[in-house]
mmCIF file of C-alpha atoms in Angstrom:
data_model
loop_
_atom_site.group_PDB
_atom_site.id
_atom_site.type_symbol
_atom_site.label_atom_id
_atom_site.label_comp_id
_atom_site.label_asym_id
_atom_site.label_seq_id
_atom_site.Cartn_x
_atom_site.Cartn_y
_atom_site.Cartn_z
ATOM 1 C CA UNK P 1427 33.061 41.895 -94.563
ATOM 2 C CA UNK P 1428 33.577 40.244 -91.411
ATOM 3 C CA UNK P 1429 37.824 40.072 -92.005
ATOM 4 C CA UNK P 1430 37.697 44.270 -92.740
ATOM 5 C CA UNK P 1431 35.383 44.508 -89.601
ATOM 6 C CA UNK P 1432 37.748 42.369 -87.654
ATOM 7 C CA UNK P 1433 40.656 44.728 -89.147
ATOM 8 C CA UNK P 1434 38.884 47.937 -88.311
ATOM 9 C CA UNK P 1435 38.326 47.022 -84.494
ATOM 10 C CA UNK P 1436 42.249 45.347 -84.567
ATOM 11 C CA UNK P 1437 43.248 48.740 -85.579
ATOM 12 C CA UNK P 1438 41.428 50.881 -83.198
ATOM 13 C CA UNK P 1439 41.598 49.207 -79.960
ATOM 14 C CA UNK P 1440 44.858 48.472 -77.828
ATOM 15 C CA UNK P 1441 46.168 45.582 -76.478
ATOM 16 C CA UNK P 1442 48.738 44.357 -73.783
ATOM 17 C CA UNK P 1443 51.255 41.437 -75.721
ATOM 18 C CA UNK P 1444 51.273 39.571 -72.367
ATOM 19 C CA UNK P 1445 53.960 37.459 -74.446
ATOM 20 C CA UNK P 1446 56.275 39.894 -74.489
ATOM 21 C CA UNK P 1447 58.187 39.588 -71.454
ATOM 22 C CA UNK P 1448 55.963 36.778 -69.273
ATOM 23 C CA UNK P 1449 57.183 36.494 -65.820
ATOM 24 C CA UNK P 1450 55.335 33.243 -64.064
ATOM 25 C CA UNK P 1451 53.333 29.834 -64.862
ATOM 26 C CA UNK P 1452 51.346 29.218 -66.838
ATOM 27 C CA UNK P 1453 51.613 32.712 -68.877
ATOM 28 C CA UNK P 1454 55.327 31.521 -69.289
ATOM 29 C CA UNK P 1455 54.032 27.650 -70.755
ATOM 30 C CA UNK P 1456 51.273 28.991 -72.874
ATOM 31 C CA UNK P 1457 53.736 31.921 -74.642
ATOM 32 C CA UNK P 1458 56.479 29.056 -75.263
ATOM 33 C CA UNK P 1459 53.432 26.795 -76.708
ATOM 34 C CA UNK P 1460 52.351 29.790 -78.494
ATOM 35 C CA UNK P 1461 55.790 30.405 -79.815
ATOM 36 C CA UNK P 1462 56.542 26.940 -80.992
ATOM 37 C CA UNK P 1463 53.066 26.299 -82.683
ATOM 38 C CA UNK P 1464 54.187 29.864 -84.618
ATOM 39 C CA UNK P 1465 57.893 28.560 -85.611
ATOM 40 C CA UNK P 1466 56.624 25.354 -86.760
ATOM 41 C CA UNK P 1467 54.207 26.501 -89.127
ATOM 42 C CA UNK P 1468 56.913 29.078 -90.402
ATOM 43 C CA UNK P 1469 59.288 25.784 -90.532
ATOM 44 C CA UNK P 1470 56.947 24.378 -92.371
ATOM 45 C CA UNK P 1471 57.322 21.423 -90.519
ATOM 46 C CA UNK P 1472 53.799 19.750 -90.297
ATOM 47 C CA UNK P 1473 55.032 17.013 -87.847
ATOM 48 C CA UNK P 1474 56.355 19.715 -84.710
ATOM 49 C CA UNK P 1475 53.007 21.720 -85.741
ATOM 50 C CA UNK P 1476 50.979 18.702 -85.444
ATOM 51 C CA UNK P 1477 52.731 18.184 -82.161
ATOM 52 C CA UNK P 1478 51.736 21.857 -80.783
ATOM 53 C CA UNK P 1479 48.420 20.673 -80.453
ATOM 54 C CA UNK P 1480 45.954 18.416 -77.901
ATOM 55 C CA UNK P 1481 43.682 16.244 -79.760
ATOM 56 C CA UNK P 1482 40.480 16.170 -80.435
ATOM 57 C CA UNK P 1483 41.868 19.708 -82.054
ATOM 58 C CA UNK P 1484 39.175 22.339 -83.093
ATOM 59 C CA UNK P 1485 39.214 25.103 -85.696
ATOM 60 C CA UNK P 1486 36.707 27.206 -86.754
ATOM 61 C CA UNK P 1487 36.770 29.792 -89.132
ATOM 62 C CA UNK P 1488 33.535 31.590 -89.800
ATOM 63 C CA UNK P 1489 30.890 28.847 -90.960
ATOM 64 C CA UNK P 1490 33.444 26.334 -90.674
ATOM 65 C CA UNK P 1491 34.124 23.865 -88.101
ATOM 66 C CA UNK P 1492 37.451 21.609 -88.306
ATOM 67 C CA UNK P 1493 38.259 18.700 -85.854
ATOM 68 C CA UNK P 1494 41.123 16.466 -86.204
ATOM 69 C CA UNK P 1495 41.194 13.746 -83.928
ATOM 70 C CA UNK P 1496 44.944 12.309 -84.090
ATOM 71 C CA UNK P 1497 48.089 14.227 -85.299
ATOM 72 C CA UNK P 1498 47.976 11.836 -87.733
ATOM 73 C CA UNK P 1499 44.921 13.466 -89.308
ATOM 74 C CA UNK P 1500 46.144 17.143 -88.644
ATOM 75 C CA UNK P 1501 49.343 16.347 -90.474
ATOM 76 C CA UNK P 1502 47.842 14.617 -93.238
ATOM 77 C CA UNK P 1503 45.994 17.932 -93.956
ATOM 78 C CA UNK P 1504 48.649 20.204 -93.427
ATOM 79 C CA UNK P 1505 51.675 19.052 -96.089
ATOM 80 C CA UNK P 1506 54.855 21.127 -96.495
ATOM 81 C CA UNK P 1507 53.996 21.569 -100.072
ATOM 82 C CA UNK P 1508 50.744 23.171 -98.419
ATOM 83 C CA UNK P 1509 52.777 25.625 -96.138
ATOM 84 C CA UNK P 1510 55.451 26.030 -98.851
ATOM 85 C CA UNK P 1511 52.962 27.338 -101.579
ATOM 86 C CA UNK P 1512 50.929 29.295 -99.198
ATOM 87 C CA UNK P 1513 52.556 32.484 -100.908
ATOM 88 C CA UNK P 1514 50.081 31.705 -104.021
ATOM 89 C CA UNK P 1515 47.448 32.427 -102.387
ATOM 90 C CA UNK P 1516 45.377 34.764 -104.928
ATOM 91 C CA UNK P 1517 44.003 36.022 -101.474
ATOM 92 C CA UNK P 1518 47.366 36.771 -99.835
ATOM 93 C CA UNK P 1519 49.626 36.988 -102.704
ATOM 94 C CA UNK P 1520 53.509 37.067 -101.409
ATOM 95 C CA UNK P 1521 52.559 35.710 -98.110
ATOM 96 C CA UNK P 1522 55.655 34.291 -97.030
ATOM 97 C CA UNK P 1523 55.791 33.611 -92.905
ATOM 98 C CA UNK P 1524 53.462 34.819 -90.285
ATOM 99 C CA UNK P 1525 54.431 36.529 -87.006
ATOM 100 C CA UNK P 1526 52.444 37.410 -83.634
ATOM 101 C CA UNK P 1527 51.165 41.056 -83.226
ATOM 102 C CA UNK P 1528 50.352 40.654 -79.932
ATOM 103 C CA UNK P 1529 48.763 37.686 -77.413
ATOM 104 C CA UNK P 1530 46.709 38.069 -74.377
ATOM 105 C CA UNK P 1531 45.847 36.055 -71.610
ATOM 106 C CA UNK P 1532 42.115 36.747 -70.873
ATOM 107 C CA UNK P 1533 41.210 34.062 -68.684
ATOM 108 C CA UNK P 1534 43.169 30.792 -67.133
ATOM 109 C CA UNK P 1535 43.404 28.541 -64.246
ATOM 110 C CA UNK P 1536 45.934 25.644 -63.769
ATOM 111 C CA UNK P 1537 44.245 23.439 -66.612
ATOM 112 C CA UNK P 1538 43.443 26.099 -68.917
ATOM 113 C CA UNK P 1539 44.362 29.012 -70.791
ATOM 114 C CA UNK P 1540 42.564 31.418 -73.320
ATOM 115 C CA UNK P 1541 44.817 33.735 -74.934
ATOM 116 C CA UNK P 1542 43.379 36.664 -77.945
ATOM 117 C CA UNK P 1543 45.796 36.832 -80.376
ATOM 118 C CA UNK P 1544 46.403 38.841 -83.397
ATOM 119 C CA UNK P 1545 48.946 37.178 -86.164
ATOM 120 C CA UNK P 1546 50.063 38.888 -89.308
ATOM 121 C CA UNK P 1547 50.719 37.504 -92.467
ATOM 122 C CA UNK P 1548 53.859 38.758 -93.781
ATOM 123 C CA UNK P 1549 55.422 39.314 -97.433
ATOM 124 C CA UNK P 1550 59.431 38.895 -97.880
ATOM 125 C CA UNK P 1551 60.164 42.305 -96.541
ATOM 126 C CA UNK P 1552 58.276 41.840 -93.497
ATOM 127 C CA UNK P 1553 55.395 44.048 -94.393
ATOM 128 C CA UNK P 1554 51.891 42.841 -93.021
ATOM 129 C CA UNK P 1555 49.404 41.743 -96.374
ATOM 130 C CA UNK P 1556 46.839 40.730 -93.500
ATOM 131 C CA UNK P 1557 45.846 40.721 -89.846
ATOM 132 C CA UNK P 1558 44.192 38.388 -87.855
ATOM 133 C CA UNK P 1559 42.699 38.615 -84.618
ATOM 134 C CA UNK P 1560 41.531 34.816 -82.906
ATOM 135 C CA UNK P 1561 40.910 32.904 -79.862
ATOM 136 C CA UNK P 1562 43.490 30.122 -78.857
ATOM 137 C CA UNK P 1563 42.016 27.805 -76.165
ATOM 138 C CA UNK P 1564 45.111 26.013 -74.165
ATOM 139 C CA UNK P 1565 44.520 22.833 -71.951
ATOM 140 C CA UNK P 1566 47.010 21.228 -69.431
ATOM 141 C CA UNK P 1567 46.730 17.244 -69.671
ATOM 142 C CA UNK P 1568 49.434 15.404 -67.180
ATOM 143 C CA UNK P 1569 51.519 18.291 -66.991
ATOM 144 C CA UNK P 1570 51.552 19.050 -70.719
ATOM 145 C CA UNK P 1571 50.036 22.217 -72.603
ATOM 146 C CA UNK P 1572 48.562 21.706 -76.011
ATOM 147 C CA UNK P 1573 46.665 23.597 -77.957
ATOM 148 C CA UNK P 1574 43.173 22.155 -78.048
ATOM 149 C CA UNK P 1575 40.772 24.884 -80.243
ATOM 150 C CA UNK P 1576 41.039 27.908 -82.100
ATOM 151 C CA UNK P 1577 38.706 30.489 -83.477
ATOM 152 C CA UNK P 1578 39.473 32.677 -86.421
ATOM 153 C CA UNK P 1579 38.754 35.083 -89.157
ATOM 154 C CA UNK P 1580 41.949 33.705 -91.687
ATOM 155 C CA UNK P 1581 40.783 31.225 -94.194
ATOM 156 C CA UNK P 1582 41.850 28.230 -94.127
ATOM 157 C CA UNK P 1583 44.634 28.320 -96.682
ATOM 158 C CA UNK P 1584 45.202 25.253 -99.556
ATOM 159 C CA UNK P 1585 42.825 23.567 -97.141
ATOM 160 C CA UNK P 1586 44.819 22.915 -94.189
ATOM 161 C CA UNK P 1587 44.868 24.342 -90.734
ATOM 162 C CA UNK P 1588 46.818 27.492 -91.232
#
């Protein structure tokens, strides 16, 4: 119920994709973090997602709280086999890649960045099976953005961090 109320509010309200065409720092650093986090996991490449991220590195979905403390960790519970079978999914059947609707920066200062985000899960002709809207929580440590914490509606897919 809470995914079709999340849908129903994603489909009524309209957002700016500050992503689309960012012009200064940090907007520019968090879309490019933002970016790479998104072509990793369609890469399927645990080790570059893994590296997308500042650890300790939080997810919650719903009930559920996630924290990885090393990449180590986070790629140890996000395989390729887990990103390449994600399309089995009874849930999201077809699911093959996922793509940014939009992203917007809602509150930042030079060591932080919150962005709201809506992702969609897309079959193999690019049609949406499901949309997500979350919270992505950015931190700057020496110089370097990670992603520390998200919040989400998506399951957690074959038990990983997707």
């Amino acid at each position: 119920a809470a995914i079709a109320c999340a849908n129903v509010a994603y489909a009524q309200e309209e957002h700016r994709n500050d992503c689309a065409a960012p012009q200064t720092e940090p907007l520019i650093s968090g879309c490019q973090l933002l970016d790479e986090f998104m072509a990793a996991f369609n890469a399927a490449d645990p080790v570059t997602f893994a590296a997308t991220n500042h650890y300790p590195h939080v997810r919650i979905t719903g009930p559920v709280t996630t924290i990885w403390n090393t990449a180590a960790e986070y790629e140890a519970s996000n395989p390729r086999e887990g990103f390449t079978n994600k399309g089995s999914d009874t849930k999201f059947k077809g699911w093959v890649r996922s793509a940014w609707a939009w992203r917007e920066l809602v509150q930042y200062s030079d060591q932080s960045m919150h962005f709201t985000v809506s992702f969609d899960r897309l079959d193999a002709e690019d049609k949406p099976i499901a949309s997500f809207e979350s919270l992505y929580i950015l931190t700057n440590r020496d110089g370097e953005w990670g992603i520390q914490a998200r919040s989400s509606f998506a399951d957690i897919a074959n038990g990983g961090a997707y």
